[in-house]
Amino acid sequence: MAREKSSKMNIAVIHPDLGIGGAERLIVDAAVELASHGHNVYIFTAHHDKNRCFEETTAGTFPVTVYGSFIPRHIFYRLHALCAYLRCLFVALCVLLLWPSFDVILADQVSVVIPILKLKKSAKVVFYCHFPDLLLAQHTTFLRRMYRKPIDYIEEITTGMADLILVNSKFTASTFANTFKHLDGRGIQPAVLYPAVNVDQFKEPNSFKFNFLSINRFERKKNIELAISAFSMLQTFEGDVLQSRDASNASLTVVGGFDKRLKENVEYLEELKNLAEREGVSNRIRFITSCSTAERNALLSECLCVLYTPKDEHFGIVPLEAMAAYKPVIACNSGGPVESIKSGVTGFLCDPTPREFSQAMFQLIRDPQDAEKMGREARRHVLESFSTKTFGQRLNRYLVDIRRGKKD
C-alpha cells in the first residue's frame, strides 16, 4: 500500500513521561511515522531523561520539549494521580500559551488536558486511551474512594470532549464501553488503532540458546513472578529429555524498564530476586534493568522464546517485538495478546499459572525446530498486521480525516 499524500500539518503530541515502556514506544512510533508523512511533529512532556529514553527522541527527527519537571511525581509516595494531572495540566497550559496553533493535538493517557487544548480553536484533539485509568487505580479504602471519585468523574467527562478517541485493542474498546457508560450511551465510541513494531530492526537469528526471556517494567501488575515460578517448575519434567537437548542448564533472563525514583520498581525487583532464591533457581536467572534497544534486540536474538506474563494486558508491545524478532511468545490467554498472538502458530496462550506456562516452555525445549518454525510464522504475522508502516498509514488517515471534519 502506497503512502497517502496529504497536506502538511503541524501536530503536537502530549505525553506525561517520555521514558521507556509500551505507551512511550507507541508515542515515539507515532511521531516518527507522522514525520515521515511530511508533517511537522512536536512532542511535549513533563519528563524526558536522555539517559533513559528511546533513541528516536534524541535523534532530532522531532523536537521534545519538557515543561513541569519541577512538579513532583508523588507526595510521600501518595497522590500519584493528582500529581500526574498537575504535571500534564502544566504542560497543556504551556502549549496553549507559548505555542502557535496546531492543526491536530494528540493527547496520550491523561485526558484532563483536553479541555485546555480545545481552547486552541483551530486544533482538533485526538485522545489515545491505553486503558481507563479508573480501572488501574486502587479503590480499596474509603479514603481512596473519596480521593478517586472526582478524578474518575473528570476522566470520563474530559475523555468525551475529544474530537476522536483511539484505543489500542478491541479488548480496551469493550472495556471502554463498559466503564464509560455515559459516553457509550451518547454514542461516543473509540476506534481501534493497534500499536506497532519496527520490524526492520530485527534480523533472522543464526542460532539460539536455551534461554527464556521476560521483558517488562518492574511493576507488580506485570506478574513477572509467574515467569520465575514456571521456570523453576521445568525441573519437574523428565530430566532425560532436557539432558538430551543440552538444555539441563536452561536459563531465564528478566529484563525491563527500571526507574530508581519509583519505589515499586525498587521493591519489586528485590521481591523477584528473593523468589528466585526460594525457588532454588537464582543461579540460572539474570536480572537486567533498563537496557538499551540494541542490548534488548541482542537478547531477543539469542533466546528460545519470550514469556509475557501480565494478565488482562490492554495490548502489550513486547509480544509484537518478540514475534518480529522471529521468536514465539508464551502469554496469558486474556487481554490484548489474544488479538496479537495466534496460539499454536506464533506462540502459546495459557492460563496464568506456573504449570501451564511451564508445559509450554517444555514443549519448545523438547522440539526446538518447532520453536524456529513458530518464530518464522510469528515474523510473517507481524509483517502483515502490526508493522510501523501499517500503523503510520492508519494513524495518518485518522488525523487527516479528523482535520477535514470526518469522524470515520
PDB file of N, CA and C in Angstrom, residues 323-392:
ATOM      1  N   MET A 323       7.839 -11.405  18.334  1.00  0.00           N
ATOM      2  CA  MET A 323       7.470 -12.085  17.090  1.00  0.00           C
ATOM      3  C   MET A 323       8.188 -11.478  15.886  1.00  0.00           C
ATOM      4  N   ALA A 324       8.393 -10.163  15.913  1.00  0.00           N
ATOM      5  CA  ALA A 324       9.148  -9.525  14.831  1.00  0.00           C
ATOM      6  C   ALA A 324      10.589 -10.009  14.814  1.00  0.00           C
ATOM      7  N   ALA A 325      11.090 -10.449  15.980  1.00  0.00           N
ATOM      8  CA  ALA A 325      12.459 -10.963  16.101  1.00  0.00           C
ATOM      9  C   ALA A 325      12.521 -12.477  15.892  1.00  0.00           C
ATOM     10  N   TYR A 326      11.471 -13.032  15.283  1.00  0.00           N
ATOM     11  CA  TYR A 326      11.422 -14.463  14.948  1.00  0.00           C
ATOM     12  C   TYR A 326      11.329 -15.357  16.184  1.00  0.00           C
ATOM     13  N   LYS A 327      10.668 -14.877  17.226  1.00  0.00           N
ATOM     14  CA  LYS A 327      10.565 -15.664  18.449  1.00  0.00           C
ATOM     15  C   LYS A 327       9.104 -15.926  18.801  1.00  0.00           C
ATOM     16  N   PRO A 328       8.770 -17.171  19.149  1.00  0.00           N
ATOM     17  CA  PRO A 328       7.429 -17.447  19.646  1.00  0.00           C
ATOM     18  C   PRO A 328       7.238 -16.823  21.020  1.00  0.00           C
ATOM     19  N   VAL A 329       5.984 -16.609  21.395  1.00  0.00           N
ATOM     20  CA  VAL A 329       5.660 -15.959  22.668  1.00  0.00           C
ATOM     21  C   VAL A 329       4.704 -16.845  23.465  1.00  0.00           C
ATOM     22  N   ILE A 330       4.996 -17.004  24.739  1.00  0.00           N
ATOM     23  CA  ILE A 330       4.082 -17.659  25.666  1.00  0.00           C
ATOM     24  C   ILE A 330       3.461 -16.565  26.518  1.00  0.00           C
ATOM     25  N   ALA A 331       2.141 -16.422  26.434  1.00  0.00           N
ATOM     26  CA  ALA A 331       1.465 -15.309  27.106  1.00  0.00           C
ATOM     27  C   ALA A 331       0.174 -15.787  27.749  1.00  0.00           C
ATOM     28  N   CYS A 332      -0.392 -14.926  28.591  1.00  0.00           N
ATOM     29  CA  CYS A 332      -1.666 -15.233  29.244  1.00  0.00           C
ATOM     30  C   CYS A 332      -2.813 -15.151  28.235  1.00  0.00           C
ATOM     31  N   ASN A 333      -3.759 -16.019  28.412  1.00  0.00           N
ATOM     32  CA  ASN A 333      -4.892 -16.126  27.492  1.00  0.00           C
ATOM     33  C   ASN A 333      -5.969 -15.098  27.837  1.00  0.00           C
ATOM     34  N   SER A 334      -5.599 -13.835  27.805  1.00  0.00           N
ATOM     35  CA  SER A 334      -6.535 -12.762  28.116  1.00  0.00           C
ATOM     36  C   SER A 334      -6.004 -11.445  27.576  1.00  0.00           C
ATOM     37  N   GLY A 335      -6.900 -10.477  27.431  1.00  0.00           N
ATOM     38  CA  GLY A 335      -6.495  -9.142  27.028  1.00  0.00           C
ATOM     39  C   GLY A 335      -5.951  -9.059  25.614  1.00  0.00           C
ATOM     40  N   GLY A 336      -5.069  -8.081  25.392  1.00  0.00           N
ATOM     41  CA  GLY A 336      -4.522  -7.813  24.067  1.00  0.00           C
ATOM     42  C   GLY A 336      -3.801  -8.956  23.399  1.00  0.00           C
ATOM     43  N   PRO A 337      -2.996  -9.765  24.135  1.00  0.00           N
ATOM     44  CA  PRO A 337      -2.290 -10.868  23.483  1.00  0.00           C
ATOM     45  C   PRO A 337      -3.199 -11.840  22.731  1.00  0.00           C
ATOM     46  N   VAL A 338      -4.459 -11.933  23.123  1.00  0.00           N
ATOM     47  CA  VAL A 338      -5.405 -12.791  22.400  1.00  0.00           C
ATOM     48  C   VAL A 338      -5.586 -12.278  20.973  1.00  0.00           C
ATOM     49  N   GLU A 339      -5.415 -10.962  20.782  1.00  0.00           N
ATOM     50  CA  GLU A 339      -5.582 -10.355  19.458  1.00  0.00           C
ATOM     51  C   GLU A 339      -4.290 -10.329  18.655  1.00  0.00           C
ATOM     52  N   SER A 340      -3.147 -10.486  19.323  1.00  0.00           N
ATOM     53  CA  SER A 340      -1.874 -10.369  18.600  1.00  0.00           C
ATOM     54  C   SER A 340      -1.162 -11.705  18.402  1.00  0.00           C
ATOM     55  N   ILE A 341      -1.450 -12.706  19.235  1.00  0.00           N
ATOM     56  CA  ILE A 341      -0.759 -13.999  19.154  1.00  0.00           C
ATOM     57  C   ILE A 341      -1.698 -15.066  18.621  1.00  0.00           C
ATOM     58  N   LYS A 342      -1.248 -15.822  17.658  1.00  0.00           N
ATOM     59  CA  LYS A 342      -2.002 -16.969  17.151  1.00  0.00           C
ATOM     60  C   LYS A 342      -1.538 -18.202  17.915  1.00  0.00           C
ATOM     61  N   SER A 343      -2.375 -18.656  18.852  1.00  0.00           N
ATOM     62  CA  SER A 343      -1.966 -19.758  19.716  1.00  0.00           C
ATOM     63  C   SER A 343      -1.746 -21.033  18.911  1.00  0.00           C
ATOM     64  N   GLY A 344      -0.590 -21.662  19.154  1.00  0.00           N
ATOM     65  CA  GLY A 344      -0.226 -22.860  18.419  1.00  0.00           C
ATOM     66  C   GLY A 344       0.457 -22.580  17.101  1.00  0.00           C
ATOM     67  N   VAL A 345       0.488 -21.319  16.694  1.00  0.00           N
ATOM     68  CA  VAL A 345       1.096 -20.935  15.415  1.00  0.00           C
ATOM     69  C   VAL A 345       2.272 -19.985  15.642  1.00  0.00           C
ATOM     70  N   THR A 346       2.037 -18.915  16.388  1.00  0.00           N
ATOM     71  CA  THR A 346       3.114 -17.938  16.669  1.00  0.00           C
ATOM     72  C   THR A 346       3.500 -17.950  18.146  1.00  0.00           C
ATOM     73  N   GLY A 347       2.939 -18.873  18.907  1.00  0.00           N
ATOM     74  CA  GLY A 347       3.237 -18.973  20.328  1.00  0.00           C
ATOM     75  C   GLY A 347       2.138 -19.743  21.026  1.00  0.00           C
ATOM     76  N   PHE A 348       2.020 -19.542  22.326  1.00  0.00           N
ATOM     77  CA  PHE A 348       1.004 -20.247  23.107  1.00  0.00           C
ATOM     78  C   PHE A 348       0.296 -19.261  24.027  1.00  0.00           C
ATOM     79  N   LEU A 349      -1.029 -19.346  24.069  1.00  0.00           N
ATOM     80  CA  LEU A 349      -1.828 -18.598  25.022  1.00  0.00           C
ATOM     81  C   LEU A 349      -2.221 -19.554  26.140  1.00  0.00           C
ATOM     82  N   CYS A 350      -1.850 -19.224  27.373  1.00  0.00           N
ATOM     83  CA  CYS A 350      -2.004 -20.146  28.500  1.00  0.00           C
ATOM     84  C   CYS A 350      -2.772 -19.485  29.639  1.00  0.00           C
ATOM     85  N   ASP A 351      -3.366 -20.331  30.481  1.00  0.00           N
ATOM     86  CA  ASP A 351      -3.881 -19.822  31.748  1.00  0.00           C
ATOM     87  C   ASP A 351      -2.695 -19.281  32.546  1.00  0.00           C
ATOM     88  N   PRO A 352      -2.913 -18.252  33.342  1.00  0.00           N
ATOM     89  CA  PRO A 352      -1.789 -17.615  34.052  1.00  0.00           C
ATOM     90  C   PRO A 352      -1.342 -18.405  35.276  1.00  0.00           C
ATOM     91  N   THR A 353      -0.923 -19.650  35.054  1.00  0.00           N
ATOM     92  CA  THR A 353      -0.421 -20.494  36.138  1.00  0.00           C
ATOM     93  C   THR A 353       0.973 -20.987  35.792  1.00  0.00           C
ATOM     94  N   PRO A 354       1.826 -21.208  36.784  1.00  0.00           N
ATOM     95  CA  PRO A 354       3.171 -21.723  36.509  1.00  0.00           C
ATOM     96  C   PRO A 354       3.135 -23.054  35.758  1.00  0.00           C
ATOM     97  N   ARG A 355       2.180 -23.927  36.073  1.00  0.00           N
ATOM     98  CA  ARG A 355       2.091 -25.217  35.405  1.00  0.00           C
ATOM     99  C   ARG A 355       1.841 -25.074  33.911  1.00  0.00           C
ATOM    100  N   GLU A 356       0.862 -24.233  33.545  1.00  0.00           N
ATOM    101  CA  GLU A 356       0.533 -24.040  32.120  1.00  0.00           C
ATOM    102  C   GLU A 356       1.718 -23.436  31.368  1.00  0.00           C
ATOM    103  N   PHE A 357       2.316 -22.405  31.934  1.00  0.00           N
ATOM    104  CA  PHE A 357       3.457 -21.763  31.277  1.00  0.00           C
ATOM    105  C   PHE A 357       4.617 -22.751  31.151  1.00  0.00           C
ATOM    106  N   SER A 358       4.871 -23.490  32.207  1.00  0.00           N
ATOM    107  CA  SER A 358       5.995 -24.424  32.211  1.00  0.00           C
ATOM    108  C   SER A 358       5.812 -25.523  31.164  1.00  0.00           C
ATOM    109  N   GLN A 359       4.596 -26.000  30.998  1.00  0.00           N
ATOM    110  CA  GLN A 359       4.332 -27.021  29.989  1.00  0.00           C
ATOM    111  C   GLN A 359       4.618 -26.496  28.582  1.00  0.00           C
ATOM    112  N   ALA A 360       4.225 -25.247  28.321  1.00  0.00           N
ATOM    113  CA  ALA A 360       4.505 -24.648  27.011  1.00  0.00           C
ATOM    114  C   ALA A 360       6.005 -24.453  26.815  1.00  0.00           C
ATOM    115  N   MET A 361       6.706 -24.044  27.867  1.00  0.00           N
ATOM    116  CA  MET A 361       8.158 -23.888  27.793  1.00  0.00           C
ATOM    117  C   MET A 361       8.829 -25.224  27.506  1.00  0.00           C
ATOM    118  N   PHE A 362       8.362 -26.262  28.167  1.00  0.00           N
ATOM    119  CA  PHE A 362       8.932 -27.594  27.980  1.00  0.00           C
ATOM    120  C   PHE A 362       8.720 -28.083  26.554  1.00  0.00           C
ATOM    121  N   GLN A 363       7.562 -27.759  25.980  1.00  0.00           N
ATOM    122  CA  GLN A 363       7.269 -28.180  24.615  1.00  0.00           C
ATOM    123  C   GLN A 363       8.276 -27.588  23.628  1.00  0.00           C
ATOM    124  N   LEU A 364       8.669 -26.330  23.844  1.00  0.00           N
ATOM    125  CA  LEU A 364       9.631 -25.686  22.951  1.00  0.00           C
ATOM    126  C   LEU A 364      11.038 -26.230  23.165  1.00  0.00           C
ATOM    127  N   ILE A 365      11.384 -26.550  24.399  1.00  0.00           N
ATOM    128  CA  ILE A 365      12.695 -27.156  24.661  1.00  0.00           C
ATOM    129  C   ILE A 365      12.771 -28.534  24.014  1.00  0.00           C
ATOM    130  N   ARG A 366      11.683 -29.277  24.104  1.00  0.00           N
ATOM    131  CA  ARG A 366      11.659 -30.634  23.570  1.00  0.00           C
ATOM    132  C   ARG A 366      11.765 -30.637  22.049  1.00  0.00           C
ATOM    133  N   ASP A 367      11.224 -29.597  21.402  1.00  0.00           N
ATOM    134  CA  ASP A 367      11.241 -29.552  19.944  1.00  0.00           C
ATOM    135  C   ASP A 367      11.662 -28.159  19.484  1.00  0.00           C
ATOM    136  N   PRO A 368      12.955 -27.849  19.561  1.00  0.00           N
ATOM    137  CA  PRO A 368      13.421 -26.503  19.188  1.00  0.00           C
ATOM    138  C   PRO A 368      13.192 -26.172  17.714  1.00  0.00           C
ATOM    139  N   GLN A 369      13.111 -27.206  16.861  1.00  0.00           N
ATOM    140  CA  GLN A 369      12.816 -26.934  15.454  1.00  0.00           C
ATOM    141  C   GLN A 369      11.404 -26.363  15.296  1.00  0.00           C
ATOM    142  N   ASP A 370      10.489 -26.851  16.129  1.00  0.00           N
ATOM    143  CA  ASP A 370       9.136 -26.303  16.115  1.00  0.00           C
ATOM    144  C   ASP A 370       9.149 -24.852  16.584  1.00  0.00           C
ATOM    145  N   ALA A 371      10.010 -24.559  17.553  1.00  0.00           N
ATOM    146  CA  ALA A 371      10.142 -23.180  18.027  1.00  0.00           C
ATOM    147  C   ALA A 371      10.629 -22.268  16.903  1.00  0.00           C
ATOM    148  N   GLU A 372      11.579 -22.753  16.105  1.00  0.00           N
ATOM    149  CA  GLU A 372      12.076 -21.962  14.976  1.00  0.00           C
ATOM    150  C   GLU A 372      10.982 -21.758  13.937  1.00  0.00           C
ATOM    151  N   LYS A 373      10.193 -22.794  13.682  1.00  0.00           N
ATOM    152  CA  LYS A 373       9.094 -22.688  12.715  1.00  0.00           C
ATOM    153  C   LYS A 373       8.064 -21.668  13.189  1.00  0.00           C
ATOM    154  N   MET A 374       7.723 -21.738  14.469  1.00  0.00           N
ATOM    155  CA  MET A 374       6.771 -20.774  15.026  1.00  0.00           C
ATOM    156  C   MET A 374       7.325 -19.355  14.950  1.00  0.00           C
ATOM    157  N   GLY A 375       8.625 -19.209  15.141  1.00  0.00           N
ATOM    158  CA  GLY A 375       9.249 -17.897  15.053  1.00  0.00           C
ATOM    159  C   GLY A 375       9.127 -17.299  13.661  1.00  0.00           C
ATOM    160  N   ARG A 376       9.302 -18.126  12.637  1.00  0.00           N
ATOM    161  CA  ARG A 376       9.157 -17.624  11.261  1.00  0.00           C
ATOM    162  C   ARG A 376       7.706 -17.224  10.972  1.00  0.00           C
ATOM    163  N   GLU A 377       6.755 -18.023  11.484  1.00  0.00           N
ATOM    164  CA  GLU A 377       5.343 -17.674  11.316  1.00  0.00           C
ATOM    165  C   GLU A 377       5.017 -16.385  12.072  1.00  0.00           C
ATOM    166  N   ALA A 378       5.645 -16.214  13.224  1.00  0.00           N
ATOM    167  CA  ALA A 378       5.426 -15.012  14.027  1.00  0.00           C
ATOM    168  C   ALA A 378       5.894 -13.769  13.276  1.00  0.00           C
ATOM    169  N   ARG A 379       7.057 -13.867  12.670  1.00  0.00           N
ATOM    170  CA  ARG A 379       7.590 -12.738  11.900  1.00  0.00           C
ATOM    171  C   ARG A 379       6.644 -12.378  10.754  1.00  0.00           C
ATOM    172  N   ARG A 380       6.159 -13.376  10.048  1.00  0.00           N
ATOM    173  CA  ARG A 380       5.252 -13.138   8.922  1.00  0.00           C
ATOM    174  C   ARG A 380       3.963 -12.465   9.411  1.00  0.00           C
ATOM    175  N   HIS A 381       3.470 -12.914  10.552  1.00  0.00           N
ATOM    176  CA  HIS A 381       2.232 -12.363  11.114  1.00  0.00           C
ATOM    177  C   HIS A 381       2.385 -10.881  11.455  1.00  0.00           C
ATOM    178  N   VAL A 382       3.501 -10.513  12.060  1.00  0.00           N
ATOM    179  CA  VAL A 382       3.727  -9.111  12.421  1.00  0.00           C
ATOM    180  C   VAL A 382       3.888  -8.256  11.171  1.00  0.00           C
ATOM    181  N   LEU A 383       4.608  -8.757  10.185  1.00  0.00           N
ATOM    182  CA  LEU A 383       4.783  -8.013   8.941  1.00  0.00           C
ATOM    183  C   LEU A 383       3.442  -7.675   8.298  1.00  0.00           C
ATOM    184  N   GLU A 384       2.529  -8.623   8.353  1.00  0.00           N
ATOM    185  CA  GLU A 384       1.235  -8.443   7.687  1.00  0.00           C
ATOM    186  C   GLU A 384       0.305  -7.506   8.452  1.00  0.00           C
ATOM    187  N   SER A 385       0.365  -7.533   9.790  1.00  0.00           N
ATOM    188  CA  SER A 385      -0.675  -6.851  10.566  1.00  0.00           C
ATOM    189  C   SER A 385      -0.200  -5.770  11.522  1.00  0.00           C
ATOM    190  N   PHE A 386       1.080  -5.772  11.918  1.00  0.00           N
ATOM    191  CA  PHE A 386       1.496  -4.891  13.003  1.00  0.00           C
ATOM    192  C   PHE A 386       2.788  -4.123  12.721  1.00  0.00           C
ATOM    193  N   SER A 387       3.097  -3.856  11.481  1.00  0.00           N
ATOM    194  CA  SER A 387       4.313  -3.099  11.183  1.00  0.00           C
ATOM    195  C   SER A 387       4.077  -1.612  11.433  1.00  0.00           C
ATOM    196  N   THR A 388       5.152  -0.877  11.665  1.00  0.00           N
ATOM    197  CA  THR A 388       5.021   0.563  11.885  1.00  0.00           C
ATOM    198  C   THR A 388       4.498   1.266  10.632  1.00  0.00           C
ATOM    199  N   LYS A 389       4.796   0.717   9.458  1.00  0.00           N
ATOM    200  CA  LYS A 389       4.286   1.309   8.220  1.00  0.00           C
ATOM    201  C   LYS A 389       2.765   1.255   8.199  1.00  0.00           C
ATOM    202  N   THR A 390       2.206   0.091   8.534  1.00  0.00           N
ATOM    203  CA  THR A 390       0.757  -0.048   8.579  1.00  0.00           C
ATOM    204  C   THR A 390       0.157   0.870   9.641  1.00  0.00           C
ATOM    205  N   PHE A 391       0.780   0.890  10.816  1.00  0.00           N
ATOM    206  CA  PHE A 391       0.340   1.763  11.903  1.00  0.00           C
ATOM    207  C   PHE A 391       0.350   3.229  11.463  1.00  0.00           C
ATOM    208  N   GLY A 392       1.444   3.653  10.827  1.00  0.00           N
ATOM    209  CA  GLY A 392       1.574   5.038  10.400  1.00  0.00           C
ATOM    210  C   GLY A 392       0.535   5.436   9.376  1.00  0.00           C
TER     211      GLY A 392
END
